[in-house]
Structures are given as C-alpha cells and as structure tokens.
Coordinates of C-alpha atoms in Angstrom, one line a residue:
Chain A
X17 CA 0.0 0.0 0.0
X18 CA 3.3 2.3 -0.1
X19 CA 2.7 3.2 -3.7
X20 CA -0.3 5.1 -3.2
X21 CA 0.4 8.1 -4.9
X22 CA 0.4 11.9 -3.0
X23 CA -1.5 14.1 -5.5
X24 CA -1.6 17.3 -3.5
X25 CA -4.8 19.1 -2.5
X26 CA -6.5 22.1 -3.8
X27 CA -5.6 24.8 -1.0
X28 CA -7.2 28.5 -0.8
X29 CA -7.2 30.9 1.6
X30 CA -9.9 29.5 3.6
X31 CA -8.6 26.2 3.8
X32 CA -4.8 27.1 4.1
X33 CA -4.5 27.0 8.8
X34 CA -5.9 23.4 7.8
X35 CA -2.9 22.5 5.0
X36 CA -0.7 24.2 7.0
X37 CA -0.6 22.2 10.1
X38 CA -0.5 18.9 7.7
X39 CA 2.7 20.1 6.3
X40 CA 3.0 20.1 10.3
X41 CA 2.3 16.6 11.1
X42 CA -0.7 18.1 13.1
X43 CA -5.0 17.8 12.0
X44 CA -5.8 21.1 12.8
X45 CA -9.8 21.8 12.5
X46 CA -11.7 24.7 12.9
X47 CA -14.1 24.6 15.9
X48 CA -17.2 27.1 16.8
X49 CA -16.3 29.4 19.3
X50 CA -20.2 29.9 19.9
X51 CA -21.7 26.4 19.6
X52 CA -18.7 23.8 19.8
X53 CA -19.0 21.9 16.7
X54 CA -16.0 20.6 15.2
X55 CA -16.3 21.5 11.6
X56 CA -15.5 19.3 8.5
X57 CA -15.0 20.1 6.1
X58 CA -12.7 23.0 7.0
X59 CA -14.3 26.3 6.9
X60 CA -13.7 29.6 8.3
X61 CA -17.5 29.8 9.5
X62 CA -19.6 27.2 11.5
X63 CA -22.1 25.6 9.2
X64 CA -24.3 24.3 12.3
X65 CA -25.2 27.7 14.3
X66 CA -24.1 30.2 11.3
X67 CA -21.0 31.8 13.5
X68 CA -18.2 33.4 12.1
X69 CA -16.1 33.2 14.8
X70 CA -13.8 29.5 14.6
X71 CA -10.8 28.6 16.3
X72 CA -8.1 26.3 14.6
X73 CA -7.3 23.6 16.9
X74 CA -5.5 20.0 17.0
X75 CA -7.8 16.7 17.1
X76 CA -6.5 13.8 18.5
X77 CA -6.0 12.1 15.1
X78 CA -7.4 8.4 16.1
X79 CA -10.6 7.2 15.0
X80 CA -12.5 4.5 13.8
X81 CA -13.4 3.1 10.5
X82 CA -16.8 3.9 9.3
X83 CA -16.8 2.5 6.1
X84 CA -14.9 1.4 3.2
X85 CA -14.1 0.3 -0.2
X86 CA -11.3 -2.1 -1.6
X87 CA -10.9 -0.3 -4.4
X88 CA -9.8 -2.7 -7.8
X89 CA -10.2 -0.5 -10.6
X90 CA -8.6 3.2 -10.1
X91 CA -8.7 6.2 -12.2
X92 CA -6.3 9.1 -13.1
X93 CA -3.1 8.7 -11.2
X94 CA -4.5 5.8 -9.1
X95 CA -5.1 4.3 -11.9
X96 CA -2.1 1.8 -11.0
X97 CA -2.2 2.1 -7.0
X98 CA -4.7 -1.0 -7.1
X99 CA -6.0 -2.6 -5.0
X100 CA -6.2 0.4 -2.1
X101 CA -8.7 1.4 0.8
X102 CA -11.3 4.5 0.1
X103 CA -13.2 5.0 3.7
X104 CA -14.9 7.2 5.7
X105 CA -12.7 7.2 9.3
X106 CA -14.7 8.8 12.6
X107 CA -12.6 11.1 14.4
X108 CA -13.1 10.8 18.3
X109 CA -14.0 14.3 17.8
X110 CA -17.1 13.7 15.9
X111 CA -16.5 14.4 12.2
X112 CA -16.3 11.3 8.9
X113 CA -14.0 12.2 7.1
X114 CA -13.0 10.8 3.5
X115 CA -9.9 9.5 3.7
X116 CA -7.5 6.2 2.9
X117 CA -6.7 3.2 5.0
X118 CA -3.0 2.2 4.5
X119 CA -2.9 -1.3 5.3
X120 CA -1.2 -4.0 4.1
X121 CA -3.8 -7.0 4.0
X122 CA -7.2 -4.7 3.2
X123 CA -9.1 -7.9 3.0
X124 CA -8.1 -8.2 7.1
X125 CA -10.0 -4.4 7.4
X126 CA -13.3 -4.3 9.5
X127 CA -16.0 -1.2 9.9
X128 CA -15.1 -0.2 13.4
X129 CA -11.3 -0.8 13.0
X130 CA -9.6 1.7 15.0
X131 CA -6.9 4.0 13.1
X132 CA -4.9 7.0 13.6
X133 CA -3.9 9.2 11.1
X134 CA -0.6 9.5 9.3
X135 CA 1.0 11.9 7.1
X136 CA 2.2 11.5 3.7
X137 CA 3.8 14.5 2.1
X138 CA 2.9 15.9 -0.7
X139 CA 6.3 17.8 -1.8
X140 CA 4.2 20.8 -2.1
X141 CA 3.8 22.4 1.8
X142 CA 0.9 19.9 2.3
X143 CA 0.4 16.3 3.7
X144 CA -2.1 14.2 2.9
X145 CA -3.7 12.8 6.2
X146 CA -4.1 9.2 6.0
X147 CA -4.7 6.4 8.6
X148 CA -3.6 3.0 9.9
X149 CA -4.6 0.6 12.2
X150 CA -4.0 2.7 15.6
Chain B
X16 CA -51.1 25.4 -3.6
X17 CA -50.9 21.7 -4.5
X18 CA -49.4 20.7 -7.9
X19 CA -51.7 17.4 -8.0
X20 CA -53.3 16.9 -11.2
X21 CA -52.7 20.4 -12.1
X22 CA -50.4 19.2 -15.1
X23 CA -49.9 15.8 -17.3
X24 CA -46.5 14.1 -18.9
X25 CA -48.2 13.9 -22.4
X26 CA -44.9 13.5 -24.4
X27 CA -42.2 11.2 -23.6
X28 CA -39.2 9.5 -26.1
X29 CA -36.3 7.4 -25.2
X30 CA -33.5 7.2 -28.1
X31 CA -33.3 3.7 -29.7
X32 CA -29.5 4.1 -29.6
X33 CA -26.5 2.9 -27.4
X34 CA -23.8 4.0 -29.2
X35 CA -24.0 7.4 -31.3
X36 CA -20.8 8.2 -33.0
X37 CA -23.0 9.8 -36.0
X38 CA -24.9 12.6 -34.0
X39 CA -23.1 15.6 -32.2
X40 CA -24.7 16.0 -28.6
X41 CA -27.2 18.9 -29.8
X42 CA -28.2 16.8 -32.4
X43 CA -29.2 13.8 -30.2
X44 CA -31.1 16.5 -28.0
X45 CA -32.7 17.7 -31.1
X46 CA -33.6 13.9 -32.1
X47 CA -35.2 13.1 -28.6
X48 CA -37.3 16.7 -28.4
X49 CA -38.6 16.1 -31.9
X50 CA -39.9 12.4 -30.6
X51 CA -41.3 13.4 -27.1
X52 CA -43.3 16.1 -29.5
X53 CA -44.0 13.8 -32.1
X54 CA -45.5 11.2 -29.4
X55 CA -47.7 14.4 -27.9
X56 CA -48.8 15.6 -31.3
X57 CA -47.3 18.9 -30.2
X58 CA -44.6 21.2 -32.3
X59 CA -41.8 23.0 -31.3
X60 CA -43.7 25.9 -31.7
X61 CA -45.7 24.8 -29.5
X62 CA -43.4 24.9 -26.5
X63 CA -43.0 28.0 -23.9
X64 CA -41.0 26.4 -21.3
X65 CA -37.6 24.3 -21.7
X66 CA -35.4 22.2 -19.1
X67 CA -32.0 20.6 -19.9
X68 CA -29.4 19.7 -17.1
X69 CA -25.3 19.4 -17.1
X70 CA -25.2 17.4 -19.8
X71 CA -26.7 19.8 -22.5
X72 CA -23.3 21.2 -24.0
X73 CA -22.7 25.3 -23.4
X74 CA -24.5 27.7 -21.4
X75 CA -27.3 25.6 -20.0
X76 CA -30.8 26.2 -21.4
X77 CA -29.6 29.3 -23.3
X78 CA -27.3 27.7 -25.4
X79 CA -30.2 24.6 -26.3
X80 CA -33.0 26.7 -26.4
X81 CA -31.7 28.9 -29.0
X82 CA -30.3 25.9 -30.6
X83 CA -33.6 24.2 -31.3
X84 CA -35.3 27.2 -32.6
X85 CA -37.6 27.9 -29.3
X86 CA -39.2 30.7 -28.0
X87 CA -39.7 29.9 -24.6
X88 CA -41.4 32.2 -21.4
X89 CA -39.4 29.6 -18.9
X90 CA -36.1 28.4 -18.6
X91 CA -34.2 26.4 -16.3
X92 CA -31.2 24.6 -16.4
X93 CA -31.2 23.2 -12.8
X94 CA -28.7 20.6 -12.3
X95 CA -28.6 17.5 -10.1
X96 CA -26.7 15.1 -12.2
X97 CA -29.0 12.1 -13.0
X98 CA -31.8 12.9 -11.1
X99 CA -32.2 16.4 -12.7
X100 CA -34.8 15.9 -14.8
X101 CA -37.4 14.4 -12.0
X102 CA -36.4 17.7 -10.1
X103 CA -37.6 19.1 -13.7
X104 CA -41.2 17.8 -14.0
X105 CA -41.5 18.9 -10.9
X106 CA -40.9 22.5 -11.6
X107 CA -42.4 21.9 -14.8
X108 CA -45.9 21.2 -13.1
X109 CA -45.5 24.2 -10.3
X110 CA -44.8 26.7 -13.2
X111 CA -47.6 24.9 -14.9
X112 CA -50.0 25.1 -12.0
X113 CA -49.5 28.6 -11.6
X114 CA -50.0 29.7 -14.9
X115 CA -46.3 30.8 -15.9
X116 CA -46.4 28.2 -19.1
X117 CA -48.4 25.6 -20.5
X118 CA -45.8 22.6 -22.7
X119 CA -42.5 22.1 -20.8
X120 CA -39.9 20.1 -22.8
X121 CA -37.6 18.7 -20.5
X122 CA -34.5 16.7 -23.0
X123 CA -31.0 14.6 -22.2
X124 CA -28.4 13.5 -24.5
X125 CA -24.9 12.2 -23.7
X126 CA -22.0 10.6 -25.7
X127 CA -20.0 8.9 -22.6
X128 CA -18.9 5.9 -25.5
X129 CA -18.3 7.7 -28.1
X130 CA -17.9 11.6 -27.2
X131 CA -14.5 11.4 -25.2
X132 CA -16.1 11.7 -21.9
X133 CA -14.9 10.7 -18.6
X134 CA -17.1 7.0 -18.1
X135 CA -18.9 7.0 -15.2
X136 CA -19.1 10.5 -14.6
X137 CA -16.3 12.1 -12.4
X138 CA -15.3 11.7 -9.3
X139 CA -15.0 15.3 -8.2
X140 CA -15.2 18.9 -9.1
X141 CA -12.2 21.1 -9.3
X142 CA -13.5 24.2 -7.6
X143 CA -15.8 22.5 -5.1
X144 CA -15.5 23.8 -1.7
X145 CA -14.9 19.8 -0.8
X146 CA -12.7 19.7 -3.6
X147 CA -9.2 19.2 -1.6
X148 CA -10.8 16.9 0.9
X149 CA -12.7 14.8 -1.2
X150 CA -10.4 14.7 -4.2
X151 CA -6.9 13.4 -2.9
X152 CA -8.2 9.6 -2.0
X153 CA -8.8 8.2 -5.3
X154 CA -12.6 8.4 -5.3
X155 CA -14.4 7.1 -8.3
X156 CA -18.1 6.8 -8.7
X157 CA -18.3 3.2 -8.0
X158 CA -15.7 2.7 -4.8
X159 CA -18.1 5.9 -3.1
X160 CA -21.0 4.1 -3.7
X161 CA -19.4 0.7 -2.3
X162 CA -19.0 3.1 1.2
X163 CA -22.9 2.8 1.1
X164 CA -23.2 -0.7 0.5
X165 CA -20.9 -1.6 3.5
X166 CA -22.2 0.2 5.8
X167 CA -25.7 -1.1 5.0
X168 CA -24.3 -4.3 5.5
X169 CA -22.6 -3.7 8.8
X170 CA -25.5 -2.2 9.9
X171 CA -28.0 -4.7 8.5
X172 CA -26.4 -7.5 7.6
X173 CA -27.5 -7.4 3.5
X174 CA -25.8 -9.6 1.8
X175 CA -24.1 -9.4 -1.7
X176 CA -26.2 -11.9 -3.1
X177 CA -29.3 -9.7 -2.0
X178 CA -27.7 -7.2 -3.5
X179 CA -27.2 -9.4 -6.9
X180 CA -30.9 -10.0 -6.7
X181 CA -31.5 -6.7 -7.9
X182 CA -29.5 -7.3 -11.0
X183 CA -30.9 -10.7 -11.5
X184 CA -34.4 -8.5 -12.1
X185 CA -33.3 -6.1 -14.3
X186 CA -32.0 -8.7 -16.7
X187 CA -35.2 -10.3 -16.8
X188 CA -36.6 -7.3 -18.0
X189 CA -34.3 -6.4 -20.3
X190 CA -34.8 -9.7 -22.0
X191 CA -38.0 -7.9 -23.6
X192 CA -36.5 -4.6 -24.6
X193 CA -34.8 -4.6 -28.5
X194 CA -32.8 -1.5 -27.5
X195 CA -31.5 -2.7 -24.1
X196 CA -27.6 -2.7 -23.9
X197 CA -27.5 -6.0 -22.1
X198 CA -30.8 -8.5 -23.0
X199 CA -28.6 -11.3 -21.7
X200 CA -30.4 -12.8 -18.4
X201 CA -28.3 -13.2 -15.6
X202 CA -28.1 -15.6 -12.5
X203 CA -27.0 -13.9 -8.6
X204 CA -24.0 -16.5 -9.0
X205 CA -23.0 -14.8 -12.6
X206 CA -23.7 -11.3 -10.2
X207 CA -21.2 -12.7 -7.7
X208 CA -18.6 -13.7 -9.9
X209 CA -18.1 -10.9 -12.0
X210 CA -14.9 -9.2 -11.6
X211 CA -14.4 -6.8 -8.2
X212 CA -14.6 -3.6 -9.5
X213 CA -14.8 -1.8 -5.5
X214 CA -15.3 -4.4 -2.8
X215 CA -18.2 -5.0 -1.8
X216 CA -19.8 -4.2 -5.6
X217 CA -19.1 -6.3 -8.8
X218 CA -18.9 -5.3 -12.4
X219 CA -22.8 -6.2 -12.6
X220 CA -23.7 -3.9 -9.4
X221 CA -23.4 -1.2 -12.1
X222 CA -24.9 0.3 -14.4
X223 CA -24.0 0.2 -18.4
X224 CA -22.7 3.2 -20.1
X225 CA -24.2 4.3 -22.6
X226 CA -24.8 7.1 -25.3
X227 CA -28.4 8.3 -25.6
X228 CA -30.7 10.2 -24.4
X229 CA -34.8 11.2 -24.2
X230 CA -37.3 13.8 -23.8
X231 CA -40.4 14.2 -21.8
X232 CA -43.2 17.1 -22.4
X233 CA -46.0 18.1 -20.0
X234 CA -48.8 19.8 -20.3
X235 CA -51.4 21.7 -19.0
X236 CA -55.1 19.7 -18.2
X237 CA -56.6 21.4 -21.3
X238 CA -54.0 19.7 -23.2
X239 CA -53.2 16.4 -22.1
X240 CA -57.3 16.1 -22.3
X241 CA -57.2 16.9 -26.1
X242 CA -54.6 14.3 -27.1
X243 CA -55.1 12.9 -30.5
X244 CA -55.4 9.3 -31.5
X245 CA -56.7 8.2 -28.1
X246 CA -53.4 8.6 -26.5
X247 CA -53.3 8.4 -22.3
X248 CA -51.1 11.4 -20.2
X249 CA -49.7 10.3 -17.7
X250 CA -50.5 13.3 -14.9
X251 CA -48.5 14.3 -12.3
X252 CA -50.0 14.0 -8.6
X253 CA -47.3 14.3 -6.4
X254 CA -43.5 15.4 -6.5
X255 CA -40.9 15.8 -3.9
X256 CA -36.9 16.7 -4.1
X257 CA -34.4 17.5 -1.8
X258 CA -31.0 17.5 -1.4
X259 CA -28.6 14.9 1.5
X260 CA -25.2 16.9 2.0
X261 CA -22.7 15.4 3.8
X262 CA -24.5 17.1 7.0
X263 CA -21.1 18.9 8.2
X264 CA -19.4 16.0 9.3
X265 CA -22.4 13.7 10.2
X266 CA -22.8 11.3 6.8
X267 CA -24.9 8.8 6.7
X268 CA -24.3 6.1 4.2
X269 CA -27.3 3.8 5.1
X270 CA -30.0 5.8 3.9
X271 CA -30.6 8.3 0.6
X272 CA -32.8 11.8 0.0
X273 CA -35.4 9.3 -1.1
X274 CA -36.6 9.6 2.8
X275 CA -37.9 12.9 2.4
X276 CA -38.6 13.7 -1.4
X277 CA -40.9 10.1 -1.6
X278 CA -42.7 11.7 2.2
X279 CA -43.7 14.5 0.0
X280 CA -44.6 13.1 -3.1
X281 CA -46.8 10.5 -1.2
X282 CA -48.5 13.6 0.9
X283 CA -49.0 15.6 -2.3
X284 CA -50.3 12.5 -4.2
X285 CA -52.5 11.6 -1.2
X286 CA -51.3 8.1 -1.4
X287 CA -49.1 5.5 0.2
X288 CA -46.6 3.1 -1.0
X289 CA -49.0 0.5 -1.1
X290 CA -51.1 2.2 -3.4
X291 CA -48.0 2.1 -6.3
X292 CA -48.3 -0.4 -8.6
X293 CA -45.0 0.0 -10.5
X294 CA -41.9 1.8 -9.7
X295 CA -38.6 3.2 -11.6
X296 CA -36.4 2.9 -9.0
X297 CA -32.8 4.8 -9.9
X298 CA -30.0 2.1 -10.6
X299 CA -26.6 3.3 -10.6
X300 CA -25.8 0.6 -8.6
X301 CA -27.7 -2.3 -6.9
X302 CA -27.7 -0.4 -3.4
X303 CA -28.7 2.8 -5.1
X304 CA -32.1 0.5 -5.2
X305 CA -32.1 -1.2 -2.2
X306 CA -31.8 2.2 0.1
X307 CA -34.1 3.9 -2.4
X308 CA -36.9 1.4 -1.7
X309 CA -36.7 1.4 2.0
X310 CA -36.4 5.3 2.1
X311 CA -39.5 5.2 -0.1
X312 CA -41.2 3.2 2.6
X313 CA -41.6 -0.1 0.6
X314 CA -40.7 -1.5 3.3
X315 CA -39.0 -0.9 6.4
X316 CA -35.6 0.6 7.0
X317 CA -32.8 -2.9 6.8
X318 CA -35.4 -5.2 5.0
X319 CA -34.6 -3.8 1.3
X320 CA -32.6 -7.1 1.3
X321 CA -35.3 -9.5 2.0
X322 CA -37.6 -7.4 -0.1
X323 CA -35.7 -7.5 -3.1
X324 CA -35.2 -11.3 -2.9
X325 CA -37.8 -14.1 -4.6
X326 CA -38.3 -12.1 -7.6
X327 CA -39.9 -9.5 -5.1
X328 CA -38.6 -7.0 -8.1
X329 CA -39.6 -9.0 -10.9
X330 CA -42.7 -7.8 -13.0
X331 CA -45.5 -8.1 -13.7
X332 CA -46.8 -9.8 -10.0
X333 CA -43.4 -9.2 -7.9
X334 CA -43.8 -7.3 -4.6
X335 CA -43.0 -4.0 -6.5
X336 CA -42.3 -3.9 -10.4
X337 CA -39.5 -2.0 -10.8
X338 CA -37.6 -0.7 -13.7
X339 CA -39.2 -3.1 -16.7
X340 CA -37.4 -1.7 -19.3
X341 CA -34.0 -3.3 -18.1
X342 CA -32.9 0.1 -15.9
X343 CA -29.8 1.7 -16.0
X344 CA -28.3 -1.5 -14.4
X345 CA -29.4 -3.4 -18.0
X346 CA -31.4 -0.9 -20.8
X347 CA -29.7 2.6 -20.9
X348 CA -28.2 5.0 -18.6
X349 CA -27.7 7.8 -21.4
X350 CA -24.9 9.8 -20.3
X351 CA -24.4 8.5 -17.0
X352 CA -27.6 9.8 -16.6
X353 CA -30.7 7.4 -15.7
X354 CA -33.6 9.9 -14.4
X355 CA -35.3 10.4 -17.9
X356 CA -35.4 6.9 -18.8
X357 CA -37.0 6.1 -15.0
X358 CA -39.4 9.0 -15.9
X359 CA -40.1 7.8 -19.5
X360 CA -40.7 3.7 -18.3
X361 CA -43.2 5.1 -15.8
X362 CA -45.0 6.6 -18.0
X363 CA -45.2 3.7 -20.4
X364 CA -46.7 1.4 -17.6
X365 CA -49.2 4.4 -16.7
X366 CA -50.1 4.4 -20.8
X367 CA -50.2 0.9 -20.6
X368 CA -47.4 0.8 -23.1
X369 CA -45.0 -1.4 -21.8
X370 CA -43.4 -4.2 -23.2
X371 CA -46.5 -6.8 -22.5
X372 CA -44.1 -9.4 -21.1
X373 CA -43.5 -6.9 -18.2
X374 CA -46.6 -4.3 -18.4
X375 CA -48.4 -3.9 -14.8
X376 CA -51.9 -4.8 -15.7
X377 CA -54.5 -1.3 -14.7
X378 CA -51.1 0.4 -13.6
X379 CA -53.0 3.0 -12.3
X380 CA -50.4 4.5 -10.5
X381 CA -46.7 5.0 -11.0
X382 CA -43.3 6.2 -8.8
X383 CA -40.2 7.4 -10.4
X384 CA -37.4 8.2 -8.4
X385 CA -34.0 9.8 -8.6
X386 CA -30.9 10.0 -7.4
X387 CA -28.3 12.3 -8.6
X388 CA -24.4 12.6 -7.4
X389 CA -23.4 10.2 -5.5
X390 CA -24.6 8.4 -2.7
X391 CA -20.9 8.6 -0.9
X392 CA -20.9 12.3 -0.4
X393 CA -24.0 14.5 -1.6
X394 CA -26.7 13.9 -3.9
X395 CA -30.0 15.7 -5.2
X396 CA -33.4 13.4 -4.6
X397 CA -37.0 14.1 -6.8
X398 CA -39.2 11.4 -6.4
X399 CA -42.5 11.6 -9.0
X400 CA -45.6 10.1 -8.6
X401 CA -48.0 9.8 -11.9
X402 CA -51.2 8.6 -12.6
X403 CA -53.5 7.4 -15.1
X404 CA -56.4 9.7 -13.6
X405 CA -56.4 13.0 -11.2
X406 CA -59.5 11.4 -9.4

C-alpha cells in the first residue's frame, strides 16, 4: 500500500490553517467558538449555528473506521495504485472524514477498526492525512 | 397550492440508440425533443417552457434553447446530475400550475462511448469547496457508492447476493426490450462472480454506459385532455426533491434523499406506498435500489434485502415492479444519466405501453425516483408520482 500516490490538495485561503498544520504533522480543524461543533470540512465559518467566529485547533488524530471500499479499478493517477482502501474514518472528535486506510492486508479491514492518522507529504507544503490501524 | 393533477406528462421518447458516434450531442437533444413532440402531437412551436441539465453542452438552457429554434417564457437549467430531470417535471408542473407556461420540454443526451467523456461520470469537481478533501483519496463513482453498500451491510447485515438479486431483475426485463444494452439474463451466482470492481460491488452492481438520451413534455389539463389518436397522459400527482449533504461531518451512508422527497410526493399525491403499482427505482448501482426502496417506505428501513429477494422486483406480479425496461443496471443509462429513462418507463406502464411481457396490468399509479451525485458524499433526490387519472 506504499505506492499510493500523493497528489496534492486544492488549497485556498480559507482552507490554508488546515494545509498548514499537515505540512506540520498536526489535523488542525476549525471549531465554533459559539456552539462547539468541530467543523469538517474545514471552513472559516460554523455551518451548524451560522457563527463566524472558529478557532483552529489539533484533534487527536485516532478514530475508527466507518466505512470502506477495496478499491480494484482506479482512475487518473490511481489508476495503477490497485488494490487500495477509500473510507470514511470517525474522528473521536465527531466528524467522517474521506480518507485512505494504509494497510497491508485490506481484505483483514473491518468497519469499526480503529486507526490513527498518518501523514504523507505531498512535496508541495501539504500532507495528505491518511490512517492505519492505531 | 398543491401541484396534483394540475399538469400531465403527455410526451415522452427514449433514443433507440447505445452507441451514437454519427450525431453531435445537440443533435441527439434535437432527435429526442422532436420524438417526445411527435409522441404528444405537439410542435416545437408549441413549447414556452424548456429544461435541460449538465449534460446539455454550453450555457445551460440558453445555449439549447436557442439551438432548437424555441421561444420559450421559462427556462431552467437546474442541475442535479441524474436525477435532474425528476427535479424538472416537478418544476415543470408548479410553473404549470401557476399559470407561468403551458408545454415544458424537458431533453437529455450524452455521448459517454463515443464523445471522449470521462465513463462514469467524475469523481470530483475542481473548484468544489470539498474539492481538496474529497479529491486526494482516489474516489471514483463506483468505490463511493461501495462506502454505502458496506455500511448497510454492517448495519444490516444485506448480503451481496441480495444485492445481486437486484440485478438478476433487471435482466429479466431487459430480456423484452430490443434497444436494451444487455438483453442477456443473468443468474446472482454470474452477479457474484463478476470481476471486483470496488469491494463489496461487482462489475454487474453497475450500471451500463451508454450514449443516448430522451425527452419528456408536460402539459397543462386542457392539453393532455385533447390528445389525439386516443393517446393516455400520464398526470403528475405528487413530487418531492431535496438534497442529502454530507450534513457537516455527520454522513450517513445507510439511507438516501429518497426519505424525504418520496414523504412529500406520497403527501401531495395523497397516497401511500402500497397504493403504487409500479416503480422506476434509480440504478446506478444495486444499493442505489435497495436504500431507495426502504427510504420510499416499501418496506421498512434494513429489509430492502429481503424485499428485493424471490423475484420481489420481478414484473408483472413481484412485490414491487421495478424498472421493466432493463434500468440503468441493463437498458440505458444515457450519459451517466438514468432519471429520464425512470421518468419515461413510468409513464409507459401508466399508458399501458410497456413491453406486455412486463406491463403492470391497470397500472394506475406509478413512482419514479431519482438519485443524482453520488450516494458517498451528496446527492440531489426528486421522487415523481403519476397517474392514469387526477380522481
């Protein structure tokens, strides 16, 4: 599962304190200031209660698998990465996020597996945030 | 205001063709709008109100309206991927109802085999919001989907082989249907033992890919009472749509929009799910069925597998008829679109015009549903229901 390729994400200005503490090692997620939530996807507003006041903070990075896909047939630059793990992973902070499993035996992955992220860089000031078995 | 019986589908045409390397995309929407019009006995001079979705090529409506030659007082170009033209008829009969226009045309045409598009449909869209988190993983259409079948599994233990059932169905139909891309029947072993494609759905828990395309037109009462030749409308009494985001965070794969645009369609109908005799169910995938008919309220939330099982699909006496024109898992999924064919196959069993190996005998009432996007991240939801008689 090493030869997943590292395409690097689309970053803006809204979405760069998130980027920015990948290239970090650190998940860093905006949380309300007025209601609590922890937001995903990243945005510099809360979704749930309509604040505009976040705060970037660090998650724990472990959470459980919610879902997911041994993927045979890839496209694009995955196109040759196959077989590899698409799933939704449940951060102990609330959020399901997209995301990949790296894991050597896939077929040995169960919903409910817990994980914990890991960092693959991207070359470009990012890291994409994937997760193994914690 | 209700919508119900306010306006009829008196128009509908599904191209004959699969592969269209001879016919530029506007032409194919030009074919299918000339046959929906032709089967109404209505011109294109008679039309004051047009539809298309992402697929028409340019600047939405504008560009196709001008295109074929129209005139119209209405336009609208709303896009939901497949299930954009449900979320059409839908607007079609409010605009209708209150007196904006009285013949919608509502068209589709795609080229995915032989126009150079992406097949399936992309994965993702460059300057989404979600884009960079969504993007990065290697999502395709069929792996996010395979998300949704898990999870209903882990949650309710369905099975693959339920799941296969679904397939098993559509072939039978599809059997009947000269135009079908696959008219081959199929067995839930053959299902099973088709190559992985994203564990847990095979090559057959997918949909063909197609070129094609069709055209609906509805009509105001006055009209679709006046039809020539004794033909039947098919009128709209009830429509629902409504988006499922990925709720900030909160996804859930087990269930579909289906949950809240079928509630409405059944309260504007002023039926149940036990009055519908036949149903196009959307068919991306097998599991696009399976949550589609629980969320409908065919049965209960977790049984889809059971339901779908015996030949509980198969027509004309199954538990629910569904998709009898093979579906986009079998017939046509023109553009990797499949809502105008599940609006078009309805309204064939309402006419009575089916295939007779799989018509609904006195369908008197018909669901389509859609399901556009995709069903692991966000999708747009317009459910239909149509009738052979406002009463």
């Amino acid at each position: 599962m090493s030869n997943l390729p590292v395409p690097a994400p689309s970053v803006n200005s809204e979405t760069k304190p998130f980027w920015d503490g990948t290239a970090e090692g650190r998940l860093v997620l905006p949380h309300c200031d007025r209601c609590a939530f922890v937001i995903w996807y990243p945005r510099s507003f809360c979704p749930e209660c309509g604040s505009s006041e976040v705060t970037w903070k660090d998650v724990s990075g472990l959470g459980t698998i919610y879902s997911f896909s041994i993927t045979r047939k890839g496209q694009g630059e995955y196109r040759n990465a196959t077989p590899y793990v698409l799933a939704y992973v449940q951060l102990d902070e609330g959020p399901r996020v997209l995301t990949n499993v790296v894991e050597e035996d896939p077929d040995a992955l169960e919903v409910g597996q817990r994980v914990r992220v890991v960092f693959h860089d991207t070359g470009q000031g990012t890291a994409l945030y994937r997760f193994a078995r914690a | 205001m209700s919508i119900r019986g306010r306006s009829a589908i008196v128009g509908a045409f599904e191209h004959p063709l699969r592969d269209i390397p001879h016919l530029t995309l506007p032409q194919v929407h030009r074919e299918v709008a000339a046959g929906a019009l032709a089967d109404a006995g209505l011109a294109f001079s008679d039309v004051d109100a047009y539809f298309c979705a992402g697929d028409a090529p340019g600047f939405g409506a504008l560009s196709m309206a001008e295109y074929l030659g129209l005139k119209p007082r209405i336009i609208d170009s709303t896009e939901t991927g497949g299930s954009s033209y449900l979320f059409h008829v839908g607007h079609a009969a409010a605009l209708i109802a209150a007196g904006k226009c009285s013949v919608a045309l509502i068209t589709l045409a795609g080229k995915p085999r032989t126009g150079g598009a992406a097949p399936g449909g992309s994965g993702g869209f460059g300057g989404s919001p979600e884009a960079g988190f969504e993007n990065p993983w290697g999502i395709t259409v069929p792996n996010a989907y395979a998300l949704a079948a898990r999870r209903h599994m882990y949650e309710f233990g369905t099975t693959s082989a339920q799941l296969a059932e679904i397939k098993v169905a559509a072939s039978l139909h599809a059997q009947h249907n000269p135009h079908a891309y696959l008219r081959d029947v199929v067995t839930v072993q053959e299902v099973l033992d088709s190559p992985m494609v994203a564990d847990p759905l095979h090559r057959l828990d997918c949909c063909v890919i197609t070129d094609g395309g069709g055209a609906v037109v509805v009509a105001n009462p006055e009209i679709a009472r006046s039809l020539g030749g004794g033909r039947r409308a098919a009128w709209v009494l009830g429509h629902g749509e409504t988006m499922k985001s990925t709720n900030n965070g909160r996804i859930d794969l087990t269930h579909t929009g289906a949950l809240w645009s079928g509630a409405a369609a059944f309260a504007e109908a002023g039926v149940t799910p036990a009055d519908i005799r036949y149903a196009s169910i959307y068919d991306s995938f097998t599991i696009t069925v399976l949550q589609t008919i629980e969320d409908l309220g065919f049965c209960a939330k977790g049984e889809g597998g059971r339901f779908v099982s015996d030949g509980g699909l198969v027509a004309p006496f199954g538990r629910l008829p569904f998709n009898t024109d093979g579906g986009g898992l079998c017939n046509n999924h023109p553009g990797n679109r499949g809502g105008m064919t599940k609006i078009i196959e309805a309204v064939r069993q309402v006419r009575g015009e089916a295939h007779p190996a799989v018509q609904v005998p006195d369908c008197s009432l018909a669901l389509a549903h859609g399901t556009g996007g995709n069903l692991g991240t966000r999708t747009g939801a317009a459910t239909l229901i149509l009738g052979q008689e406002v009463a």
